[in-house]
PDB file of C-alpha atoms (C1' of nucleotides) in Angstrom:
ATOM      1  CA  MET A   1      -2.776  -1.111   3.458  1.00  0.00           C
ATOM      2  CA  PRO A   2      -3.925   0.170   0.115  1.00  0.00           C
ATOM      3  CA  GLU A   3      -2.381  -2.469  -2.116  1.00  0.00           C
ATOM      4  CA  LEU A   4      -3.624  -3.525  -5.533  1.00  0.00           C
ATOM      5  CA  PRO A   5      -6.975  -4.985  -4.370  1.00  0.00           C
ATOM      6  CA  ASP A   6      -7.791  -1.953  -2.244  1.00  0.00           C
ATOM      7  CA  VAL A   7      -6.956   0.436  -5.077  1.00  0.00           C
ATOM      8  CA  GLU A   8      -9.047  -1.629  -7.507  1.00  0.00           C
ATOM      9  CA  VAL A   9     -11.971  -1.239  -5.099  1.00  0.00           C
ATOM     10  CA  PHE A  10     -11.325   2.540  -4.965  1.00  0.00           C
ATOM     11  CA  LYS A  11     -11.265   2.602  -8.768  1.00  0.00           C
ATOM     12  CA  ARG A  12     -14.655   0.923  -9.028  1.00  0.00           C
ATOM     13  CA  TYR A  13     -15.981   3.251  -6.365  1.00  0.00           C
ATOM     14  CA  LEU A  14     -14.830   6.325  -8.264  1.00  0.00           C
ATOM     15  CA  ASP A  15     -16.140   4.873 -11.547  1.00  0.00           C
ATOM     16  CA  SER A  16     -19.575   4.410 -10.054  1.00  0.00           C
ATOM     17  CA  THR A  17     -19.759   7.809  -8.380  1.00  0.00           C
ATOM     18  CA  ALA A  18     -17.600  10.642  -9.654  1.00  0.00           C
ATOM     19  CA  LEU A  19     -17.379  10.326 -13.455  1.00  0.00           C
ATOM     20  CA  HIS A  20     -18.964  12.744 -15.950  1.00  0.00           C
ATOM     21  CA  LYS A  21     -19.815  15.466 -13.485  1.00  0.00           C
ATOM     22  CA  THR A  22     -18.532  19.000 -13.834  1.00  0.00           C
ATOM     23  CA  ILE A  23     -16.017  20.040 -11.205  1.00  0.00           C
ATOM     24  CA  ILE A  24     -16.931  23.363  -9.661  1.00  0.00           C
ATOM     25  CA  ALA A  25     -14.374  23.592  -6.857  1.00  0.00           C
ATOM     26  CA  VAL A  26     -11.077  22.043  -5.789  1.00  0.00           C
ATOM     27  CA  GLU A  27      -9.753  22.480  -2.299  1.00  0.00           C
ATOM     28  CA  VAL A  28      -6.301  21.317  -1.256  1.00  0.00           C
ATOM     29  CA  LYS A  29      -6.484  20.928   2.501  1.00  0.00           C
ATOM     30  CA  SER A  30      -2.966  19.635   2.954  1.00  0.00           C
ATOM     31  CA  ALA A  31      -0.278  20.565   0.466  1.00  0.00           C
ATOM     32  CA  ALA A  32       1.928  17.819   1.927  1.00  0.00           C
ATOM     33  CA  ILE A  33       0.269  15.243  -0.316  1.00  0.00           C
ATOM     34  CA  LEU A  34       0.941  17.166  -3.517  1.00  0.00           C
ATOM     35  CA  GLU A  35       3.647  15.737  -5.740  1.00  0.00           C
ATOM     36  CA  GLY A  36       5.094  17.875  -8.506  1.00  0.00           C
ATOM     37  CA  VAL A  37       2.156  20.270  -8.557  1.00  0.00           C
ATOM     38  CA  THR A  38       1.024  23.297  -6.625  1.00  0.00           C
ATOM     39  CA  ALA A  39      -2.468  23.682  -5.241  1.00  0.00           C
ATOM     40  CA  GLY A  40      -3.051  26.434  -7.769  1.00  0.00           C
ATOM     41  CA  MET A  41      -2.045  24.253 -10.718  1.00  0.00           C
ATOM     42  CA  LEU A  42      -4.296  21.459  -9.542  1.00  0.00           C
ATOM     43  CA  GLN A  43      -7.236  23.802  -9.105  1.00  0.00           C
ATOM     44  CA  LYS A  44      -6.735  25.418 -12.483  1.00  0.00           C
ATOM     45  CA  THR A  45      -6.381  22.039 -14.184  1.00  0.00           C
ATOM     46  CA  LEU A  46      -9.496  20.463 -12.694  1.00  0.00           C
ATOM     47  CA  GLN A  47     -11.786  23.478 -12.588  1.00  0.00           C
ATOM     48  CA  SER A  48     -14.851  23.220 -14.876  1.00  0.00           C
ATOM     49  CA  ARG A  49     -13.788  19.855 -16.232  1.00  0.00           C
ATOM     50  CA  GLN A  50     -14.989  16.277 -15.754  1.00  0.00           C
ATOM     51  CA  PHE A  51     -13.445  12.968 -14.821  1.00  0.00           C
ATOM     52  CA  GLN A  52     -13.851  10.691 -17.843  1.00  0.00           C
ATOM     53  CA  SER A  53     -12.407   7.337 -16.880  1.00  0.00           C
ATOM     54  CA  THR A  54      -9.865   5.697 -14.637  1.00  0.00           C
ATOM     55  CA  HIS A  55      -6.894   3.420 -14.970  1.00  0.00           C
ATOM     56  CA  ARG A  56      -5.142   1.468 -12.246  1.00  0.00           C
ATOM     57  CA  HIS A  57      -1.525   0.418 -12.392  1.00  0.00           C
ATOM     58  CA  GLY A  58      -0.277  -1.396  -9.319  1.00  0.00           C
ATOM     59  CA  LYS A  59      -1.215   0.725  -6.330  1.00  0.00           C
ATOM     60  CA  HIS A  60      -1.678   3.879  -8.407  1.00  0.00           C
ATOM     61  CA  LEU A  61      -5.008   5.202  -9.610  1.00  0.00           C
ATOM     62  CA  LEU A  62      -5.007   7.532 -12.606  1.00  0.00           C
ATOM     63  CA  VAL A  63      -8.050   9.571 -13.501  1.00  0.00           C
ATOM     64  CA  ALA A  64      -8.510  10.869 -17.042  1.00  0.00           C
ATOM     65  CA  LEU A  65      -9.963  14.282 -17.717  1.00  0.00           C
ATOM     66  CA  GLU A  66     -11.531  14.980 -21.130  1.00  0.00           C
ATOM     67  CA  GLN A  67      -8.050  15.560 -22.441  1.00  0.00           C
ATOM     68  CA  GLU A  68      -4.588  15.565 -20.894  1.00  0.00           C
ATOM     69  CA  PRO A  69      -3.377  15.609 -18.226  1.00  0.00           C
ATOM     70  CA  TRP A  70      -4.401  12.825 -15.861  1.00  0.00           C
ATOM     71  CA  LEU A  71      -4.886  13.168 -12.132  1.00  0.00           C
ATOM     72  CA  THR A  72      -2.728  10.661 -10.268  1.00  0.00           C
ATOM     73  CA  LEU A  73      -3.617   9.246  -6.862  1.00  0.00           C
ATOM     74  CA  HIS A  74      -1.511   7.141  -4.553  1.00  0.00           C
ATOM     75  CA  PHE A  75      -2.895   6.150  -1.186  1.00  0.00           C
ATOM     76  CA  GLY A  76       0.150   5.585   0.990  1.00  0.00           C
ATOM     77  CA  MET A  77      -0.798   3.501   3.983  1.00  0.00           C
ATOM     78  CA  THR A  78      -4.018   5.085   5.082  1.00  0.00           C
ATOM     79  CA  GLY A  79      -5.596   6.664   2.024  1.00  0.00           C
ATOM     80  CA  TYR A  80      -9.063   6.140   0.554  1.00  0.00           C
ATOM     81  CA  LEU A  81     -11.811   7.946  -1.347  1.00  0.00           C
ATOM     82  CA  LYS A  82     -15.147   9.144  -0.104  1.00  0.00           C
ATOM     83  CA  TYR A  83     -18.004  10.470  -2.201  1.00  0.00           C
ATOM     84  CA  PHE A  84     -20.593  12.306  -0.189  1.00  0.00           C
ATOM     85  CA  LYS A  85     -23.388  14.830  -0.284  1.00  0.00           C
ATOM     86  CA  GLN A  86     -23.048  18.557   0.135  1.00  0.00           C
ATOM     87  CA  MET A  87     -24.779  18.626   3.490  1.00  0.00           C
ATOM     88  CA  GLU A  88     -22.614  16.012   5.120  1.00  0.00           C
ATOM     89  CA  LYS A  89     -19.610  16.985   7.167  1.00  0.00           C
ATOM     90  CA  ASP A  90     -16.203  16.655   5.492  1.00  0.00           C
ATOM     91  CA  PRO A  91     -14.498  13.413   6.437  1.00  0.00           C
ATOM     92  CA  GLU A  92     -11.664  13.503   8.981  1.00  0.00           C
ATOM     93  CA  HIS A  93      -8.212  13.861   7.410  1.00  0.00           C
ATOM     94  CA  ASP A  94      -9.446  14.798   3.952  1.00  0.00           C
ATOM     95  CA  ARG A  95      -6.509  16.285   2.090  1.00  0.00           C
ATOM     96  CA  LEU A  96      -8.145  17.045  -1.253  1.00  0.00           C
ATOM     97  CA  LEU A  97     -11.772  17.898  -1.810  1.00  0.00           C
ATOM     98  CA  VAL A  98     -13.296  17.998  -5.298  1.00  0.00           C
ATOM     99  CA  SER A  99     -16.807  19.411  -5.578  1.00  0.00           C
ATOM    100  CA  PHE A 100     -19.209  18.671  -8.432  1.00  0.00           C
ATOM    101  CA  ASP A 101     -22.135  20.550  -9.899  1.00  0.00           C
ATOM    102  CA  ASN A 102     -24.581  17.926  -8.605  1.00  0.00           C
ATOM    103  CA  GLY A 103     -23.922  18.904  -4.998  1.00  0.00           C
ATOM    104  CA  PHE A 104     -21.613  15.993  -4.212  1.00  0.00           C
ATOM    105  CA  HIS A 105     -17.947  15.968  -3.193  1.00  0.00           C
ATOM    106  CA  LEU A 106     -15.162  13.502  -3.707  1.00  0.00           C
ATOM    107  CA  ALA A 107     -12.671  13.517  -0.846  1.00  0.00           C
ATOM    108  CA  TYR A 108      -9.190  12.072  -0.963  1.00  0.00           C
ATOM    109  CA  VAL A 109      -8.628  11.067   2.637  1.00  0.00           C
ATOM    110  CA  CYS A 110      -5.146  10.271   3.908  1.00  0.00           C
ATOM    111  CA  GLN A 111      -4.627  10.305   7.629  1.00  0.00           C
ATOM    112  CA  ARG A 112      -0.867   9.758   7.642  1.00  0.00           C
ATOM    113  CA  LYS A 113      -0.159  11.932   4.621  1.00  0.00           C
ATOM    114  CA  LEU A 114       2.046   9.293   3.056  1.00  0.00           C
ATOM    115  CA  GLY A 115       0.020   9.295  -0.136  1.00  0.00           C
ATOM    116  CA  ALA A 116       0.532  11.494  -3.169  1.00  0.00           C
ATOM    117  CA  VAL A 117      -1.611  13.428  -5.623  1.00  0.00           C
ATOM    118  CA  GLY A 118      -0.258  14.768  -8.882  1.00  0.00           C
ATOM    119  CA  LEU A 119      -0.725  15.237 -12.599  1.00  0.00           C
ATOM    120  CA  THR A 120       0.764  13.364 -15.533  1.00  0.00           C
ATOM    121  CA  ASP A 121       0.550  13.588 -19.302  1.00  0.00           C
ATOM    122  CA  SER A 122      -0.138   9.928 -19.914  1.00  0.00           C
ATOM    123  CA  VAL A 123      -0.329   6.541 -18.246  1.00  0.00           C
ATOM    124  CA  ASP A 124       2.817   5.407 -20.018  1.00  0.00           C
ATOM    125  CA  SER A 125       4.904   8.399 -19.057  1.00  0.00           C
ATOM    126  CA  PHE A 126       3.743   8.059 -15.463  1.00  0.00           C
ATOM    127  CA  ILE A 127       4.772   4.389 -15.361  1.00  0.00           C
ATOM    128  CA  ALA A 128       8.116   5.237 -16.923  1.00  0.00           C
ATOM    129  CA  GLU A 129       8.736   8.107 -14.558  1.00  0.00           C
ATOM    130  CA  LYS A 130       7.934   5.980 -11.512  1.00  0.00           C
ATOM    131  CA  GLN A 131       9.851   3.053 -12.996  1.00  0.00           C
ATOM    132  CA  LEU A 132       6.959   0.737 -12.236  1.00  0.00           C
ATOM    133  CA  GLY A 133       7.056  -2.891 -13.238  1.00  0.00           C
ATOM    134  CA  PRO A 134       4.112  -4.600 -14.934  1.00  0.00           C
ATOM    135  CA  ASP A 135       0.812  -4.610 -13.067  1.00  0.00           C
ATOM    136  CA  ALA A 136       0.489  -7.841 -11.101  1.00  0.00           C
ATOM    137  CA  LEU A 137      -2.940  -8.575 -12.617  1.00  0.00           C
ATOM    138  CA  SER A 138      -2.101  -7.590 -16.186  1.00  0.00           C
ATOM    139  CA  LEU A 139       0.649  -9.995 -17.070  1.00  0.00           C
ATOM    140  CA  ASP A 140       0.777 -13.638 -18.088  1.00  0.00           C
ATOM    141  CA  LEU A 141       3.062 -16.398 -16.890  1.00  0.00           C
ATOM    142  CA  GLU A 142       5.616 -15.465 -19.503  1.00  0.00           C
ATOM    143  CA  GLY A 143       5.659 -11.866 -18.308  1.00  0.00           C
ATOM    144  CA  PHE A 144       5.958 -13.069 -14.730  1.00  0.00           C
ATOM    145  CA  ARG A 145       8.955 -15.210 -15.651  1.00  0.00           C
ATOM    146  CA  GLN A 146      10.506 -12.201 -17.356  1.00  0.00           C
ATOM    147  CA  ALA A 147       9.976 -10.063 -14.269  1.00  0.00           C
ATOM    148  CA  LEU A 148      11.843 -12.725 -12.272  1.00  0.00           C
ATOM    149  CA  GLN A 149      14.576 -13.161 -14.858  1.00  0.00           C
ATOM    150  CA  GLY A 150      18.046 -12.745 -13.418  1.00  0.00           C
ATOM    151  CA  ARG A 151      16.820 -11.664  -9.976  1.00  0.00           C
ATOM    152  CA  ARG A 152      18.232 -12.753  -6.652  1.00  0.00           C
ATOM    153  CA  GLY A 153      17.102 -12.195  -3.101  1.00  0.00           C
ATOM    154  CA  THR A 154      14.043 -13.255  -1.146  1.00  0.00           C
ATOM    155  CA  VAL A 155      10.732 -13.986  -2.798  1.00  0.00           C
ATOM    156  CA  LYS A 156       9.047 -11.647  -0.341  1.00  0.00           C
ATOM    157  CA  SER A 157      11.111  -8.628  -1.385  1.00  0.00           C
ATOM    158  CA  PHE A 158      10.656  -9.543  -5.022  1.00  0.00           C
ATOM    159  CA  LEU A 159       6.863  -9.563  -4.695  1.00  0.00           C
ATOM    160  CA  MET A 160       6.888  -6.239  -2.875  1.00  0.00           C
ATOM    161  CA  ASN A 161       9.286  -4.449  -5.204  1.00  0.00           C
ATOM    162  CA  GLN A 162       7.144  -2.129  -7.344  1.00  0.00           C
ATOM    163  CA  LYS A 163       9.877  -1.871  -9.956  1.00  0.00           C
ATOM    164  CA  HIS A 164       9.671  -5.609 -10.587  1.00  0.00           C
ATOM    165  CA  LEU A 165       5.961  -6.165 -10.169  1.00  0.00           C
ATOM    166  CA  ALA A 166       3.469  -3.431  -9.355  1.00  0.00           C
ATOM    167  CA  GLY A 167       0.674  -3.756  -6.822  1.00  0.00           C
ATOM    168  CA  ILE A 168       1.698  -6.154  -4.064  1.00  0.00           C
ATOM    169  CA  GLY A 169       2.597  -4.891  -0.592  1.00  0.00           C
ATOM    170  CA  ASN A 170       3.344  -6.352   2.805  1.00  0.00           C
ATOM    171  CA  VAL A 171      -0.032  -7.851   3.621  1.00  0.00           C
ATOM    172  CA  TYR A 172      -0.757  -9.540   0.282  1.00  0.00           C
ATOM    173  CA  SER A 173       2.785 -10.789  -0.202  1.00  0.00           C
ATOM    174  CA  ASP A 174       2.404 -12.639   3.095  1.00  0.00           C
ATOM    175  CA  GLU A 175      -0.951 -14.032   1.987  1.00  0.00           C
ATOM    176  CA  ILE A 176       0.380 -15.115  -1.408  1.00  0.00           C
ATOM    177  CA  LEU A 177       3.358 -16.883   0.127  1.00  0.00           C
ATOM    178  CA  PHE A 178       1.116 -18.586   2.656  1.00  0.00           C
ATOM    179  CA  GLN A 179      -1.283 -19.829  -0.041  1.00  0.00           C
ATOM    180  CA  CYS A 180       1.715 -20.901  -2.111  1.00  0.00           C
ATOM    181  CA  LYS A 181       3.313 -22.696   0.881  1.00  0.00           C
ATOM    182  CA  LEU A 182       6.545 -20.835   0.328  1.00  0.00           C
ATOM    183  CA  HIS A 183       8.783 -19.482   3.072  1.00  0.00           C
ATOM    184  CA  PRO A 184       9.109 -15.679   2.685  1.00  0.00           C
ATOM    185  CA  LYS A 185      12.898 -15.940   2.712  1.00  0.00           C
ATOM    186  CA  SER A 186      13.008 -18.409  -0.171  1.00  0.00           C
ATOM    187  CA  GLN A 187      15.550 -17.229  -2.720  1.00  0.00           C
ATOM    188  CA  VAL A 188      13.913 -16.414  -6.044  1.00  0.00           C
ATOM    189  CA  ASN A 189      16.794 -17.792  -8.077  1.00  0.00           C
ATOM    190  CA  HIS A 190      16.249 -21.173  -6.395  1.00  0.00           C
ATOM    191  CA  LEU A 191      12.612 -21.469  -7.472  1.00  0.00           C
ATOM    192  CA  LYS A 192      11.977 -24.221  -9.987  1.00  0.00           C
ATOM    193  CA  GLY A 193       9.948 -23.556 -13.120  1.00  0.00           C
ATOM    194  CA  LYS A 194       6.974 -25.400 -11.684  1.00  0.00           C
ATOM    195  CA  THR A 195       7.109 -23.386  -8.473  1.00  0.00           C
ATOM    196  CA  VAL A 196       7.280 -20.135 -10.422  1.00  0.00           C
ATOM    197  CA  ALA A 197       4.162 -21.174 -12.330  1.00  0.00           C
ATOM    198  CA  ARG A 198       2.396 -22.026  -9.084  1.00  0.00           C
ATOM    199  CA  LEU A 199       3.445 -18.700  -7.548  1.00  0.00           C
ATOM    200  CA  PHE A 200       2.086 -16.849 -10.569  1.00  0.00           C
ATOM    201  CA  GLN A 201      -1.251 -18.667 -10.290  1.00  0.00           C
ATOM    202  CA  VAL A 202      -1.475 -17.920  -6.571  1.00  0.00           C
ATOM    203  CA  VAL A 203      -0.732 -14.225  -7.160  1.00  0.00           C
ATOM    204  CA  GLN A 204      -3.688 -14.099  -9.563  1.00  0.00           C
ATOM    205  CA  LYS A 205      -5.953 -16.117  -7.298  1.00  0.00           C
ATOM    206  CA  VAL A 206      -5.265 -14.158  -4.124  1.00  0.00           C
ATOM    207  CA  LEU A 207      -5.552 -10.724  -5.743  1.00  0.00           C
ATOM    208  CA  HIS A 208      -8.812 -11.622  -7.487  1.00  0.00           C
ATOM    209  CA  ALA A 209     -10.238 -13.148  -4.322  1.00  0.00           C
ATOM    210  CA  ALA A 210      -9.297 -10.035  -2.367  1.00  0.00           C
ATOM    211  CA  ILE A 211     -11.022  -7.802  -4.909  1.00  0.00           C
ATOM    212  CA  ASP A 212     -14.110 -10.014  -4.784  1.00  0.00           C
ATOM    213  CA  ALA A 213     -14.082  -9.551  -1.011  1.00  0.00           C
ATOM    214  CA  GLN A 214     -13.902  -5.753  -1.458  1.00  0.00           C
ATOM    215  CA  ALA A 215     -10.389  -5.979   0.024  1.00  0.00           C
ATOM    216  CA  ASP A 216     -12.080  -6.528   3.381  1.00  0.00           C
ATOM    217  CA  PRO A 217     -10.332  -9.217   5.469  1.00  0.00           C
ATOM    218  CA  ASP A 218     -13.617 -10.089   7.163  1.00  0.00           C
ATOM    219  CA  GLN A 219     -15.125 -11.063   3.818  1.00  0.00           C
ATOM    220  CA  MET A 220     -12.258 -13.314   2.803  1.00  0.00           C
ATOM    221  CA  PRO A 221     -12.280 -17.077   3.203  1.00  0.00           C
ATOM    222  CA  ASP A 222     -11.270 -18.364   6.639  1.00  0.00           C
ATOM    223  CA  SER A 223      -8.502 -20.289   4.896  1.00  0.00           C
ATOM    224  CA  TYR A 224      -6.788 -16.947   4.321  1.00  0.00           C
ATOM    225  CA  MET A 225      -4.069 -16.028   6.761  1.00  0.00           C
ATOM    226  CA  LEU A 226      -4.797 -12.324   6.465  1.00  0.00           C
ATOM    227  CA  SER A 227      -7.592 -12.201   8.980  1.00  0.00           C
ATOM    228  CA  HIS A 228      -5.704 -14.447  11.401  1.00  0.00           C
ATOM    229  CA  ARG A 229      -2.399 -12.645  11.509  1.00  0.00           C
ATOM    230  CA  ARG A 230      -3.492 -10.296  14.190  1.00  0.00           C
ATOM    231  CA  ARG A 231      -6.712 -11.765  15.477  1.00  0.00           C
ATOM    232  CA  ASP A 232      -5.446 -15.041  16.933  1.00  0.00           C
ATOM    233  CA  GLY A 233      -2.028 -15.535  15.358  1.00  0.00           C
ATOM    234  CA  THR A 234      -3.003 -19.064  14.350  1.00  0.00           C
ATOM    235  CA  CYS A 235      -2.408 -20.807  11.038  1.00  0.00           C
ATOM    236  CA  PRO A 236      -5.834 -21.530   9.485  1.00  0.00           C
ATOM    237  CA  ARG A 237      -4.421 -24.694   7.940  1.00  0.00           C
ATOM    238  CA  CYS A 238      -2.518 -26.477  10.712  1.00  0.00           C
ATOM    239  CA  ARG A 239      -3.666 -24.399  13.703  1.00  0.00           C
ATOM    240  CA  GLY A 240      -0.079 -23.853  14.783  1.00  0.00           C
ATOM    241  CA  ASP A 241       1.264 -20.472  15.807  1.00  0.00           C
ATOM    242  CA  LEU A 242       2.166 -18.031  13.057  1.00  0.00           C
ATOM    243  CA  GLN A 243       5.689 -16.643  13.207  1.00  0.00           C
ATOM    244  CA  LYS A 244       6.553 -12.991  12.861  1.00  0.00           C
ATOM    245  CA  ILE A 245       9.919 -12.090  11.434  1.00  0.00           C
ATOM    246  CA  SER A 246      11.373  -8.944   9.972  1.00  0.00           C
ATOM    247  CA  ILE A 247      12.268  -8.822   6.282  1.00  0.00           C
ATOM    248  CA  ALA A 248      13.554  -5.569   4.870  1.00  0.00           C
ATOM    249  CA  GLY A 249      12.268  -3.803   7.952  1.00  0.00           C
ATOM    250  CA  ARG A 250       8.705  -5.104   7.454  1.00  0.00           C
ATOM    251  CA  SER A 251       6.963  -7.491   9.765  1.00  0.00           C
ATOM    252  CA  SER A 252       6.270 -10.700   7.904  1.00  0.00           C
ATOM    253  CA  TYR A 253       3.901 -13.363   9.151  1.00  0.00           C
ATOM    254  CA  TYR A 254       4.174 -16.957   8.063  1.00  0.00           C
ATOM    255  CA  CYS A 255       3.512 -20.497   9.230  1.00  0.00           C
ATOM    256  CA  PRO A 256       6.775 -22.325   9.957  1.00  0.00           C
ATOM    257  CA  VAL A 257       5.057 -25.695   9.492  1.00  0.00           C
ATOM    258  CA  CYS A 258       3.179 -25.045   6.233  1.00  0.00           C
ATOM    259  CA  GLN A 259       5.668 -22.752   4.525  1.00  0.00           C
ATOM    260  CA  THR A 260       9.060 -24.166   3.662  1.00  0.00           C
ATOM    261  CA  LYS A 261      12.138 -22.999   1.837  1.00  0.00           C
ATOM    262  CA  PRO A 262      13.201 -24.860  -1.283  1.00  0.00           C
ATOM    263  CA  ALA A 263      16.829 -25.978  -1.067  1.00  0.00           C
TER     264      ALA A 263
ATOM    265  C1'  DA I   1      21.518  -5.940  -7.717  1.00  0.00           C
ATOM    266  C1'  DG I   2      20.835  -7.033  -3.229  1.00  0.00           C
ATOM    267  C1'  DT I   3      20.280  -5.752   1.995  1.00  0.00           C
ATOM    268  C1'  DA I   4      19.767  -2.952   6.210  1.00  0.00           C
ATOM    269  C1'  DC I   5      18.243   0.995   8.152  1.00  0.00           C
ATOM    270  C1'  DC I   6      16.258   5.697   8.512  1.00  0.00           C
ATOM    271  C1'  DA I   7      12.826   9.172   7.577  1.00  0.00           C
ATOM    272  C1'  DC I   8       8.334  10.766   6.399  1.00  0.00           C
ATOM    273  C1'  DC I   9       3.544  10.976   9.189  1.00  0.00           C
ATOM    274  C1'  DT I  10      -0.352  10.185  12.606  1.00  0.00           C
ATOM    275  C1'  DG I  11      -2.850   7.531  15.900  1.00  0.00           C
ATOM    276  C1'  DA I  12      -3.517   3.389  18.730  1.00  0.00           C
ATOM    277  C1'  DC I  13      -1.899   0.767  22.400  1.00  0.00           C
ATOM    278  C1'  DG I  14       0.647  -1.057  26.347  1.00  0.00           C
ATOM    279  C1'  DG I  15       3.744  -0.096  30.189  1.00  0.00           C
ATOM    280  C1'  DC I  16       4.931   2.528  34.006  1.00  0.00           C
TER     281       DC I  16
ATOM    282  C1'  DT E   1      -3.942  10.634  34.165  1.00  0.00           C
ATOM    283  C1'  DG E   2      -0.397  11.211  31.045  1.00  0.00           C
ATOM    284  C1'  DC E   3       3.986  10.570  28.995  1.00  0.00           C
ATOM    285  C1'  DC E   4       6.806   7.420  26.106  1.00  0.00           C
ATOM    286  C1'  DG E   5       8.265   3.841  23.184  1.00  0.00           C
ATOM    287  C1'  DT E   6       6.658   0.925  19.657  1.00  0.00           C
ATOM    288  C1'  DC E   7       4.039  -0.422  15.935  1.00  0.00           C
ATOM    289  C1'  DA E   8       1.422   0.098  11.705  1.00  0.00           C
ATOM    290  C1'  DG E   9       3.532  -0.199   6.472  1.00  0.00           C
ATOM    291  C1'  DG E  10       4.263   2.418   1.307  1.00  0.00           C
ATOM    292  C1'  DT E  11       8.058   4.661  -0.492  1.00  0.00           C
ATOM    293  C1'  DG E  12      12.453   6.846  -1.195  1.00  0.00           C
ATOM    294  C1'  DG E  13      17.023   7.775   0.144  1.00  0.00           C
ATOM    295  C1'  DT E  14      21.596   6.301   1.843  1.00  0.00           C
ATOM    296  C1'  DA E  15      25.342   3.341   2.969  1.00  0.00           C
ATOM    297  C1'  DC E  16      27.424  -1.014   2.412  1.00  0.00           C
TER     298       DC E  16
END
DNA sequence: AGTACCACCTGACGGC
DNA sequence: TGCCGTCAGGTGGTAC
């Protein structure tokens, strides 16, 4: 679930809680989430230092220390952050626990352990190493056209491919295609210039709206398909039944009446 | 450069 | 009650 909007909410949460406080302890509770670092390296790197700022790229959150390196966080399917007081009980499934000198902790929680925590020298080298495409909210129409340049295949897999465009996953690609009235299996090389421009605008609109709603489906407009896909399975526009099909092994929901494939 | 499919991992849920 | 298959869905690997 943690796609771009969720991670942006985590970023703002971390920004408003855990910056500029001295780290006094680092506990790795599950080494399975470590990527390219050992628990010892992580502890040694963070000990006695402070988080200075954060940067989000796609679904990745990078946290700057006073100087290099950066802490990198990816949330897999079930990850999130929790900042809490000393006296409170550690959250369930916390995999990394950072303790500050003010008596608070920041927990990286990841029930299914599909997330990853690591270190990197810079934002740019991290993006290069992961081969991430441009962030979906940090490019203009021209950049979006470039990301699409020469591609084939379905629009759904294009939107979800982090190497082409970073930040969009299964849930928001469905929402974007619904708002854009495009069938998920539309071929990207068949999209007309006007449709590409509309798709770009809808990507921006949906991601911003989701952030405004704290990435919480219950706070999103009723016209969004997101909250309907499992609740009643009904299209909020035409009230027909939503269809569920499999694309690239993912379940995709769409409205067969409202969403059509261009020739 | 695409696609399909598997694996990773844990918990919820429905069927029997 | 409890076991089992399936699903959830981000990512990476493999085979075609």
